[in-house]
């Protein structure tokens, strides 16, 4: 459904997207995961015909973005991280104008606007100015605008970036419902959890290049799964904690000497945690903390770039991943 | 979503589609405009203050021959001044839409993209028309008189045409500078010399000799002179045609310029 073929985008000397090729079959939800500045939005702009690539091309729904951009535009729905909705219009007006621009007859534009409002639980707020909407409502309306054209391909560019956790969960519920209807979706995100939650396949991108591909489980596997971390109260216990965690873990133990944290990758979360708790308790070690950590995007990047790249790359990935 | 056929069957679009898109975009911009009445109020107060200020404060000390009252001389000037000052709003509107991502959304839709720019310049021209009407009324209240109402309407038409042409200049300007604050600050740079080195408020004869060739022939002066002639019942002569010619020349240059920049993003 989406076929990206050797796309590069140069901004002066900077390669924002560097020879990316990607195939997304019909009805697949593909997560494009990467830190700020990885080139996700630039790639989205190319596919959405907003930006001409410096080289390469993309075929969306059988149409070439260069030769037939208007055909591509009628296949796609784009919802952006900036929530491109009009503050000074009501929610309904926003959607009706988008409908009009799809050349829909007035009644049909109205009907589809009503549908989208209903689906995104905005019916009650439909006739209020968007200026009065909350952040989550704006994102939902933006999403609604991308549905008015009944697109075959939905492009969601960081749909939850900048939202608080509760609003993010709420939006996920809507997104899950949409993707379950069998649309082809390209979703960009900075959050592994989000890609995990919504996508079938994840492509990891950094510095404009694809650095990994796979399901969420496969990617987490490369990190080494979940981690059990234990923090002893006394520095003298570090060695003993290390020995005990080595037994429950499924990979190499890491010790952070300055912050007194010992961590180990584990296969089965709860079982490993219970075992660790028991053995640490039996050994009489006083802990300030004992926890299971899910691998973060930082960890994925560390694991992946650490394998293929240099320390410098790892540091770069870390700093980027840390920014919001 | 996939159950319903997309609109992909109409990849190329015809004329009626363009009209539809222009109407939708103009409507959108007018809706926005009327939801911020304070902008209209300020955009109107400023030229009204100019009318009062020039008529009552500077009017007595501006020398010109001829047997017309200063207010009759001034109102045509203010109409054209309004045309140019208001055009800066087009740049502000465009940069605002760029920054908020609205333009990205429109560019991702299978619409006639030029409709985004036409809708913007149309709405701004309608707003300028509203302001010019109010100024004319204020002019009448403080003593402006004409026996040639047909000429007045034609004269306001000339000012609106020039306003529309300059809307396109500032549409292109906004697309290049991209930043609303830069647009706001930069818009006045070309506008000031055009409005003041002209016959807008005082006769060009009073200006230094080296400035007169420019001041006598530039778009603002010829338009102001044409409106004066039309409202006073004298033949506007070459000023009328020069004014129309300038407006169309500006449109001919800046419509393609703005469209190309818009397409490139």
XYZ file of C-alpha atoms in Angstrom, chain A residues 1 26-27 45 48-52 63 68 70-80 82-90 93 96-98 100-104 112 119 129 131 141-143 145-147 149-152 154 178-179 181-184, chain B residues 1-25 27-36 38 96-113 115-116 178 262-265:
122
model
C 0.000 0.000 0.000
C -2.368 -3.197 2.914
C -4.073 -3.234 6.310
C 5.879 14.937 4.725
C 1.886 13.100 2.276
C 3.186 15.019 -0.792
C 4.114 18.033 1.324
C 7.801 17.795 0.564
C 9.606 16.607 -2.567
C 0.121 6.325 -7.269
C 0.255 11.968 -9.383
C -3.486 14.676 -6.165
C -4.387 10.983 -6.483
C -2.130 10.274 -3.501
C -3.805 13.086 -1.559
C -7.228 11.581 -2.111
C -5.995 8.251 -0.685
C -4.476 9.587 2.517
C -5.645 11.162 5.743
C -3.034 13.095 7.691
C -3.188 13.911 11.387
C -0.225 15.849 12.643
C 0.655 20.165 15.650
C -3.080 19.489 15.711
C -3.846 21.530 12.623
C -7.318 22.595 13.611
C -8.724 26.080 13.454
C -9.063 27.784 16.837
C -11.569 30.322 15.614
C -13.942 27.826 14.057
C -16.195 25.339 15.803
C -17.057 23.927 10.950
C -17.251 20.597 7.207
C -14.644 22.772 5.520
C -12.347 19.779 5.107
C -16.008 20.768 1.217
C -12.379 20.655 0.120
C -12.847 16.963 -0.703
C -15.556 18.184 -3.106
C -18.270 16.506 -1.084
C -19.414 12.796 7.574
C -16.867 8.508 16.736
C -15.073 27.194 19.173
C -10.245 27.659 21.177
C -10.703 16.720 16.196
C -7.493 16.669 14.161
C -7.913 12.928 13.875
C -10.418 15.840 10.088
C -8.160 13.131 8.696
C -11.130 10.710 8.570
C -12.107 11.894 3.312
C -12.525 8.183 4.216
C -8.848 7.537 3.521
C -7.320 4.178 2.570
C -4.001 6.973 7.565
C -9.582 3.074 14.195
C -6.711 0.753 13.383
C -11.056 -1.430 11.297
C -8.354 -2.558 8.960
C -6.935 0.629 7.524
C -3.345 0.883 6.446
C -12.432 2.999 6.342
C -11.344 0.933 3.389
C -14.871 -0.259 2.810
C -15.743 2.972 1.071
C -14.156 3.840 -2.235
C -11.850 6.816 -1.942
C -12.036 9.846 -4.172
C -9.053 8.581 -6.101
C -11.099 8.298 -9.261
C -10.807 12.047 -9.757
C -7.099 12.751 -9.636
C -7.339 15.701 -12.031
C -9.837 18.412 -11.236
C -11.833 20.757 -13.346
C -12.973 24.372 -13.109
C -16.053 23.945 -10.897
C -13.810 22.243 -8.342
C -11.716 25.372 -8.163
C -14.737 27.580 -7.535
C -15.886 25.191 -4.807
C -12.471 25.273 -3.121
C -12.190 29.056 -3.359
C -15.637 29.470 -1.817
C -14.742 27.086 1.040
C -11.444 28.835 1.752
C -15.686 31.286 3.891
C -13.174 29.856 6.318
C -11.137 33.069 6.376
C -14.204 35.292 6.721
C -15.499 33.159 9.600
C -12.152 33.556 11.322
C -12.217 37.281 10.653
C -15.654 37.849 12.135
C -14.739 35.835 15.219
C -11.978 38.361 15.950
C -11.247 43.451 17.569
C -0.040 32.177 11.068
C -1.579 29.342 9.038
C 1.884 28.068 8.157
C 2.969 27.983 11.756
C -0.171 26.333 13.087
C 0.014 23.553 10.508
C -3.189 24.580 8.709
C -1.298 24.979 5.438
C 0.160 21.472 5.791
C -3.331 20.099 6.185
C -4.615 21.954 3.103
C -1.613 20.843 1.079
C -2.311 17.236 2.017
C -5.871 17.472 0.649
C -6.833 16.708 -2.960
C -7.915 20.305 -3.515
C -6.797 23.106 -5.810
C -3.966 24.466 -3.730
C -7.589 28.180 -3.596
C -5.805 28.548 -0.237
C 7.242 32.098 7.230
C 3.246 27.466 -1.964
C 3.626 24.309 -4.074
C 7.218 23.863 -2.969
C 6.355 24.239 0.711
